[in-house]
Short mmCIF file of C-alpha atoms and ligand atoms in Angstrom, two decimals:
data_model
loop_
_atom_site.label_atom_id
_atom_site.label_comp_id
_atom_site.label_asym_id
_atom_site.label_seq_id
_atom_site.Cartn_x
_atom_site.Cartn_y
_atom_site.Cartn_z
CA UNK A 1 22.79 -5.48 -4.40
CA UNK A 2 20.27 -7.01 -2.00
CA UNK A 3 20.62 -6.35 1.69
CA UNK A 4 21.96 -9.10 3.91
CA UNK A 5 18.53 -9.34 5.56
CA UNK A 6 16.76 -9.99 2.24
CA UNK A 7 19.28 -12.68 1.32
CA UNK A 8 18.97 -14.30 4.76
CA UNK A 9 15.18 -14.27 4.46
CA UNK A 10 15.39 -15.89 1.01
CA UNK A 11 17.62 -18.65 2.45
CA UNK A 12 15.00 -19.26 5.17
CA UNK A 13 12.30 -19.49 2.48
CA UNK A 14 14.37 -22.10 0.62
CA UNK A 15 14.93 -24.11 3.81
CA UNK A 16 11.16 -24.09 4.35
CA UNK A 17 10.74 -25.83 1.00
CA UNK A 18 9.41 -22.77 -0.80
CA UNK A 19 10.55 -21.05 -3.99
CA UNK A 20 12.88 -18.09 -4.48
CA UNK A 21 13.43 -16.40 -7.82
CA UNK A 22 16.87 -14.86 -8.09
CA UNK A 23 18.94 -13.15 -10.78
CA UNK A 24 21.92 -14.90 -12.30
CA UNK A 25 24.27 -13.59 -14.99
CA UNK A 26 22.34 -15.67 -17.58
CA UNK A 27 18.58 -15.37 -16.85
CA UNK A 28 16.40 -15.42 -13.71
CA UNK A 29 16.39 -18.74 -11.88
CA UNK A 30 13.39 -20.18 -10.05
CA UNK A 31 15.08 -21.79 -7.08
CA UNK A 32 14.25 -24.66 -4.74
CA UNK A 33 16.29 -26.68 -2.25
CA UNK A 34 17.88 -29.31 -4.52
CA UNK A 35 17.72 -31.94 -1.76
CA UNK A 36 14.04 -31.45 -0.86
CA UNK A 37 11.76 -33.58 -3.08
CA UNK A 38 8.57 -31.75 -2.11
CA UNK A 39 10.19 -28.37 -2.83
CA UNK A 40 11.27 -29.75 -6.22
CA UNK A 41 7.73 -30.96 -6.95
CA UNK A 42 6.48 -27.48 -6.10
CA UNK A 43 9.06 -26.04 -8.52
CA UNK A 44 7.97 -28.34 -11.37
CA UNK A 45 4.31 -27.55 -10.66
CA UNK A 46 4.91 -23.77 -10.70
CA UNK A 47 6.70 -24.00 -14.06
CA UNK A 48 4.27 -26.54 -15.49
CA UNK A 49 7.35 -28.52 -16.38
CA UNK A 50 7.13 -32.25 -17.23
CA UNK A 51 8.72 -34.41 -14.51
CA UNK A 52 11.23 -35.94 -16.93
CA UNK A 53 12.94 -32.63 -17.75
CA UNK A 54 15.98 -32.09 -15.49
CA UNK A 55 16.79 -28.81 -13.75
CA UNK A 56 20.21 -27.29 -13.19
CA UNK A 57 21.61 -27.43 -9.66
CA UNK A 58 23.40 -24.22 -8.70
CA UNK A 59 26.36 -24.44 -6.33
CA UNK A 60 28.47 -21.92 -4.46
CA UNK A 61 32.07 -21.36 -5.54
CA UNK A 62 34.36 -23.97 -4.04
CA UNK A 63 31.52 -26.50 -3.72
CA UNK A 64 32.68 -30.09 -3.55
CA UNK A 65 31.88 -31.54 -6.99
CA UNK A 66 32.38 -35.07 -5.68
CA UNK A 67 29.38 -34.55 -3.41
CA UNK A 68 27.19 -34.23 -6.52
CA UNK A 69 28.94 -36.27 -9.20
CA UNK A 70 30.39 -39.78 -9.08
CA UNK A 71 32.87 -39.04 -11.81
CA UNK A 72 34.50 -35.72 -12.72
CA UNK A 73 36.48 -36.23 -15.93
CA UNK A 74 39.56 -34.15 -16.72
CA UNK A 75 37.68 -32.08 -19.32
CA UNK A 76 35.01 -31.18 -16.76
CA UNK A 77 37.66 -30.09 -14.26
CA UNK A 78 39.32 -27.94 -16.91
CA UNK A 79 36.01 -26.34 -17.93
CA UNK A 80 35.03 -25.67 -14.31
CA UNK A 81 38.47 -24.23 -13.58
CA UNK A 82 38.36 -21.93 -16.59
CA UNK A 83 34.72 -20.78 -16.61
CA UNK A 84 33.28 -21.06 -13.08
CA UNK A 85 31.84 -18.98 -11.64
CA UNK A 86 30.10 -18.24 -14.93
CA UNK A 87 27.47 -19.07 -17.56
CA UNK A 88 28.43 -22.74 -17.98
CA UNK A 89 26.54 -25.88 -16.90
CA UNK A 90 28.32 -29.22 -16.73
CA UNK A 91 26.36 -32.46 -17.05
CA UNK A 92 28.04 -35.17 -14.99
CA UNK A 93 27.14 -38.63 -13.70
CA UNK A 94 25.02 -37.97 -10.60
CA UNK A 95 26.12 -39.14 -7.14
CA UNK A 96 23.69 -41.72 -5.70
CA UNK A 97 22.08 -39.38 -3.15
CA UNK A 98 21.29 -36.62 -5.70
CA UNK A 99 17.51 -36.29 -5.96
CA UNK A 100 16.22 -37.98 -9.10
CA UNK A 101 13.43 -35.41 -9.03
CA UNK A 102 16.06 -32.75 -9.82
CA UNK A 103 17.61 -34.91 -12.55
CA UNK A 104 14.26 -35.67 -14.18
CA UNK A 105 14.94 -39.36 -13.47
CA UNK A 106 18.29 -39.30 -15.29
CA UNK A 107 21.53 -40.72 -13.90
CA UNK A 108 23.23 -37.42 -14.78
CA UNK A 109 23.02 -34.02 -13.08
CA UNK A 110 23.49 -30.51 -14.47
CA UNK A 111 25.72 -28.37 -12.22
CA UNK A 112 26.60 -24.68 -12.42
CA UNK A 113 28.45 -22.19 -10.23
CA UNK A 114 26.90 -18.81 -11.11
CA UNK A 115 28.86 -15.56 -10.95
CA UNK A 116 26.08 -13.08 -10.18
CA UNK A 117 26.62 -11.36 -6.80
CA UNK A 118 23.02 -11.98 -5.67
CA UNK A 119 23.19 -15.66 -6.63
CA UNK A 120 26.57 -15.99 -4.90
CA UNK A 121 25.22 -14.36 -1.73
CA UNK A 122 22.08 -16.55 -1.76
CA UNK A 123 24.10 -19.75 -2.26
CA UNK A 124 26.44 -18.75 0.57
CA UNK A 125 23.55 -17.98 2.94
CA UNK A 126 21.67 -21.16 2.01
CA UNK A 127 24.75 -23.34 2.19
CA UNK A 128 23.58 -26.07 -0.22
CA UNK A 129 22.62 -26.71 -3.84
CA UNK A 130 19.75 -24.72 -5.32
CA UNK A 131 17.85 -26.34 -8.19
CA UNK A 132 16.95 -23.48 -10.48
CA UNK A 133 15.60 -23.74 -14.00
CA UNK A 134 14.75 -20.53 -15.81
CA UNK A 135 11.95 -18.55 -14.12
CA UNK A 136 9.30 -18.93 -16.81
CA UNK A 137 6.35 -21.22 -17.44
CA UNK A 138 7.37 -24.28 -19.41
CA UNK A 139 7.92 -23.50 -23.08
CA UNK A 140 7.74 -19.74 -22.61
CA UNK A 141 10.37 -17.04 -22.91
CA UNK A 142 12.87 -16.93 -20.03
CA UNK A 143 12.67 -14.01 -17.60
CA UNK A 144 15.49 -11.51 -17.33
CA UNK A 145 13.91 -9.04 -14.88
CA UNK A 146 12.24 -9.31 -11.47
CA UNK A 147 9.17 -7.66 -12.95
CA UNK A 148 8.84 -10.34 -15.66
CA UNK A 149 9.07 -13.04 -12.97
CA UNK A 150 6.38 -11.41 -10.82
CA UNK A 151 4.08 -11.07 -13.81
CA UNK A 152 4.67 -14.68 -14.83
CA UNK A 153 4.17 -16.29 -11.41
CA UNK A 154 2.22 -13.85 -9.25
CA UNK A 155 1.93 -15.17 -5.70
CA UNK A 156 3.21 -18.67 -6.51
CA UNK A 157 6.79 -17.59 -5.85
CA UNK A 158 7.31 -16.52 -2.25
CA UNK A 159 10.35 -14.31 -2.83
CA UNK A 160 11.77 -12.53 -5.88
CA UNK A 161 15.22 -10.98 -5.43
CA UNK A 162 16.06 -8.00 -7.64
CA UNK A 163 19.03 -7.81 -9.97
CA UNK A 164 20.07 -7.55 -13.61
CA UNK A 165 20.98 -10.48 -15.89
CA UNK A 166 24.06 -9.29 -17.80
CA UNK A 167 24.23 -12.11 -20.38
CA UNK A 168 20.48 -12.43 -20.98
CA UNK A 169 20.32 -15.97 -22.39
CA UNK A 170 20.69 -19.35 -20.68
CA UNK A 171 23.99 -21.02 -19.83
CA UNK A 172 26.07 -23.09 -22.19
CA UNK A 173 25.46 -26.77 -21.31
CA UNK A 174 28.35 -29.19 -21.82
CA UNK A 175 27.69 -32.89 -21.37
CA UNK A 176 30.79 -34.33 -19.72
CA UNK A 177 29.12 -37.65 -18.87
CA UNK A 178 30.06 -39.04 -22.28
CA UNK A 179 33.51 -39.85 -23.71
CA UNK A 180 33.79 -36.74 -25.89
CA UNK A 181 32.26 -33.63 -24.26
CA UNK A 182 29.29 -32.32 -26.27
CA UNK A 183 27.63 -28.92 -26.16
CA UNK A 184 23.91 -29.56 -25.56
CA UNK A 185 23.00 -25.87 -25.61
CA UNK A 186 25.15 -22.97 -26.88
CA UNK A 187 25.59 -19.93 -24.64
CA UNK A 188 27.98 -17.19 -23.60
CA UNK A 189 30.78 -19.69 -23.07
CA UNK A 190 31.18 -20.22 -26.79
CA UNK A 191 32.24 -23.22 -28.87
CA UNK A 192 35.40 -21.25 -29.60
CA UNK A 193 36.14 -20.73 -25.87
CA UNK A 194 35.68 -24.46 -25.26
CA UNK A 195 37.75 -25.47 -28.29
CA UNK A 196 40.60 -23.20 -27.14
CA UNK A 197 40.59 -24.84 -23.73
CA UNK A 198 40.07 -28.49 -24.70
CA UNK A 199 42.05 -28.37 -27.95
CA UNK A 200 39.15 -29.66 -30.07
CA UNK A 201 35.88 -28.17 -31.20
CA UNK A 202 33.07 -30.00 -29.39
CA UNK A 203 30.09 -31.47 -31.19
CA UNK A 204 26.87 -29.50 -30.82
CA UNK A 205 23.72 -31.36 -29.77
CA UNK A 206 23.31 -34.72 -28.11
CA UNK A 207 21.04 -37.57 -27.25
CA UNK A 208 20.65 -36.48 -23.62
CA UNK A 209 17.30 -34.98 -22.77
CA UNK A 210 17.49 -31.19 -22.50
CA UNK A 211 14.28 -29.16 -22.75
CA UNK A 212 16.33 -26.16 -23.80
CA UNK A 213 16.97 -28.16 -26.96
CA UNK A 214 13.32 -28.83 -27.82
CA UNK A 215 12.49 -27.12 -31.11
CA UNK A 216 9.47 -25.34 -29.62
CA UNK A 217 11.10 -23.90 -26.50
CA UNK A 218 11.31 -20.11 -25.86
CA UNK A 219 8.12 -19.26 -27.76
CA UNK A 220 6.49 -15.84 -27.52
CA UNK A 221 2.96 -15.29 -28.86
CA UNK A 222 4.22 -13.25 -31.82
CA UNK A 223 5.47 -15.12 -34.88
CA UNK A 224 9.23 -14.63 -35.20
CA UNK A 225 10.68 -14.26 -38.69
CA UNK A 226 14.45 -14.32 -38.99
CA UNK A 227 15.71 -12.21 -41.88
CA UNK A 228 19.10 -11.08 -43.14
CA UNK A 229 19.93 -7.38 -42.91
CA UNK A 230 19.56 -7.10 -46.69
CA UNK A 231 16.12 -8.77 -46.69
CA UNK A 232 14.75 -6.56 -43.93
CA UNK A 233 13.64 -3.56 -45.93
CA UNK A 234 11.77 -5.58 -48.59
CA UNK A 235 10.02 -7.65 -45.92
CA UNK A 236 8.99 -4.47 -44.07
CA UNK A 237 7.42 -3.13 -47.27
CA UNK A 238 5.55 -6.41 -47.81
CA UNK A 239 4.16 -6.38 -44.28
CA UNK A 240 3.26 -2.69 -44.60
CA UNK A 241 0.84 -3.74 -47.33
CA UNK A 242 -0.97 -6.14 -44.97
CA UNK A 243 -2.81 -5.44 -41.74
CA UNK A 244 -0.48 -7.43 -39.47
CA UNK A 245 1.06 -5.50 -36.61
CA UNK A 246 4.79 -6.02 -36.58
CA UNK A 247 8.01 -5.00 -34.95
CA UNK A 248 11.66 -5.09 -35.94
CA UNK A 249 14.89 -6.06 -34.19
CA UNK A 250 17.79 -4.63 -36.19
CA UNK A 251 21.39 -5.59 -35.63
CA UNK A 252 24.66 -3.80 -36.11
CA UNK A 253 26.56 -0.69 -35.12
CA UNK A 254 24.38 1.47 -37.42
CA UNK A 255 20.66 1.02 -36.69
CA UNK A 256 19.07 0.05 -40.00
CA UNK A 257 17.04 2.97 -41.43
CA UNK A 258 13.44 1.82 -41.22
CA UNK A 259 11.85 4.83 -43.03
CA UNK A 260 8.12 5.55 -43.09
CA UNK A 261 6.50 2.27 -42.07
CA UNK A 262 3.99 0.71 -39.70
CA UNK A 263 6.84 -1.28 -38.16
CA UNK A 264 7.64 -0.64 -34.51
CA UNK A 265 11.37 -0.64 -33.78
CA UNK A 266 11.58 -3.03 -30.84
CA UNK A 267 15.34 -3.12 -30.32
CA UNK A 268 18.50 -1.96 -32.11
CA UNK A 269 21.34 -3.98 -30.54
CA UNK A 270 24.70 -2.68 -31.73
CA UNK A 271 26.73 -5.69 -30.57
CA UNK A 272 26.07 -9.40 -30.18
CA UNK A 273 26.38 -9.02 -26.40
CA UNK A 274 23.62 -6.42 -26.47
CA UNK A 275 21.51 -8.66 -28.73
CA UNK A 276 21.67 -11.51 -26.20
CA UNK A 277 21.05 -9.07 -23.34
CA UNK A 278 17.85 -7.58 -24.80
CA UNK A 279 16.46 -10.62 -26.66
CA UNK A 280 13.98 -12.00 -24.13
CA UNK A 281 12.78 -8.64 -22.82
CA UNK A 282 12.22 -7.59 -26.44
CA UNK A 283 10.15 -10.72 -27.20
CA UNK A 284 8.09 -10.02 -24.07
CA UNK A 285 7.66 -6.41 -25.17
CA UNK A 286 6.39 -7.60 -28.57
CA UNK A 287 3.78 -9.73 -26.80
CA UNK A 288 2.80 -6.84 -24.49
CA UNK A 289 2.24 -4.68 -27.58
CA UNK A 290 0.15 -7.45 -29.18
CA UNK A 291 2.48 -7.73 -32.19
CA UNK A 292 1.57 -10.40 -34.74
CA UNK A 293 5.08 -10.65 -36.19
CA UNK A 294 8.62 -9.80 -35.14
CA UNK A 295 11.23 -9.43 -37.87
CA UNK A 296 14.59 -10.24 -36.28
CA UNK A 297 17.81 -9.60 -38.17
CA UNK A 298 20.09 -12.64 -37.96
CA UNK A 299 23.50 -12.01 -36.39
CA UNK A 300 26.63 -13.80 -37.65
CA UNK A 301 26.72 -17.27 -36.07
CA UNK A 302 30.22 -17.25 -34.62
CA UNK A 303 30.89 -16.76 -30.89
CA UNK A 304 27.84 -15.64 -28.91
CA UNK A 305 26.00 -15.28 -32.24
CA UNK A 306 25.55 -19.08 -32.31
CA UNK A 307 23.60 -18.90 -29.04
CA UNK A 308 21.50 -15.91 -30.11
CA UNK A 309 20.61 -17.64 -33.40
CA UNK A 310 19.80 -20.85 -31.49
CA UNK A 311 17.26 -18.99 -29.30
CA UNK A 312 15.84 -17.02 -32.24
CA UNK A 313 15.46 -20.25 -34.21
CA UNK A 314 13.57 -21.92 -31.37
CA UNK A 315 11.37 -18.87 -30.87
CA UNK A 316 10.61 -18.92 -34.62
CA UNK A 317 9.90 -22.67 -34.56
CA UNK A 318 7.62 -22.28 -31.57
CA UNK A 319 4.74 -21.18 -33.77
P1 AMP B 1 15.77 -24.56 -18.10
O1 AMP B 1 16.74 -23.44 -18.29
O2 AMP B 1 14.68 -24.30 -17.14
O3 AMP B 1 15.18 -25.04 -19.42
O4 AMP B 1 16.56 -25.81 -17.51
C1 AMP B 1 17.90 -25.94 -17.51
C2 AMP B 1 18.50 -26.75 -18.61
O5 AMP B 1 19.51 -27.62 -18.11
C3 AMP B 1 17.53 -27.63 -19.34
O6 AMP B 1 17.72 -27.48 -20.73
C4 AMP B 1 17.91 -29.00 -18.86
O7 AMP B 1 17.59 -30.04 -19.70
C5 AMP B 1 19.38 -28.89 -18.68
N1 AMP B 1 19.86 -29.97 -17.83
C6 AMP B 1 19.85 -30.03 -16.51
N2 AMP B 1 20.29 -31.23 -16.08
C7 AMP B 1 20.59 -31.95 -17.18
C8 AMP B 1 21.06 -33.28 -17.42
N3 AMP B 1 21.32 -34.11 -16.42
N4 AMP B 1 21.23 -33.67 -18.68
C9 AMP B 1 20.97 -32.84 -19.70
N5 AMP B 1 20.52 -31.58 -19.55
C10 AMP B 1 20.33 -31.14 -18.30
MG1 MG B 2 14.12 -22.72 -19.55
#
C-alpha cells in the first residue's frame, strides 16, 4: 500500500492538471481530473488516443451518481449495488456539466467505482472524478504493472503509484443508456453474473463507440495464434520446422507437455483467473523477447473465459 504522503502528492498532481498512473483491480489507469479540459487533452495526447474515444470516469464509493448522470435506470442501480466497488463500468446518459472531452463528444458517460485500495485512497484524497483509460498507448496492450507504465510513458506521466492488478483485464462495460442493458465489453463481471442479477442474459456488443471493441485493439508486436489444447502440439512441430521464434501460453491444471522444441513457454495459467491475470504481462514479455508468434491455448468461453477470449481475439486480429 502507498503511504499517505504519496497518495496526497498524487492528488496534488491531479489538481494541477497533470497525469497520475495508478493501479486498479482491472489494469493500470492513466488518470486526469475529469473536470479539467486541459488535463483531459494532455491525457489524450499522452495515449495518442483519438478525441472521439471516450474515457471511463472513476468515482469514489458513495459518489453521487446523479452528479454525473441525468438518468440512472433501475438496472444500473442494481448493477452498481451488486458490483461496485469492482470491475464494472456503467454507461449512462451524461449530466450536462460532464466534460464532453471525457465523453469523446458523446451524450453518455462511462462511470466506475474501483475496488483497489490504492485507487480508493487516491479518489478519496482527490475528492472528485478521475478520468482514467488504460495506461497504454492507443491500440497497444494495457499495462498491469508500474514498470510497464514507466516504460510505456517515460517522463510524460508525472506520478506512477505502485500496486498489483488482481484481475488483469479491463472492466466489463454495460451500456445502461439504452432500453435493454447491453454488454459492450466482457470482463470479470461476467454475462452470467449480470444475467443472475437482472434475470435476463444481456446482449453482447452495441452501436455505442467503445475503442475496447475495435477489432485491432490490444495488439502486441508478435502475431497471436489461438489454438485448441489438442492442436497445440502439432502446431509446435510445424513451427519447429521453420525459423520463426515462438512462445506458448498453455492452459489448464496440468501444464501441457511441450517436449523438445524451440518453443519458449511464456505462461502456464492453471485457472481462468490466472489466465486473465498474466495475459497482458505475457504478451509484453513475448515482445521483449522478440517473439514472432505466440501460440495461445483457447480457454472455454463461459464466465471470465469470454473476456479472456475477447482480448486474445483482438490481439490476434491486431496483426
Ligand atoms: P480504455 O480502457 O482506455 O480503452 O477506455 C475505457 C473504455 O471505456 C473504452 O473502451 C471506452 O470506449 C469505454 N467507454 C467510456 N465511456 C463510454 C461511453 N460513454 N460509451 C461507450 N463506451 C465508453
Ligand atoms: Mg484501453
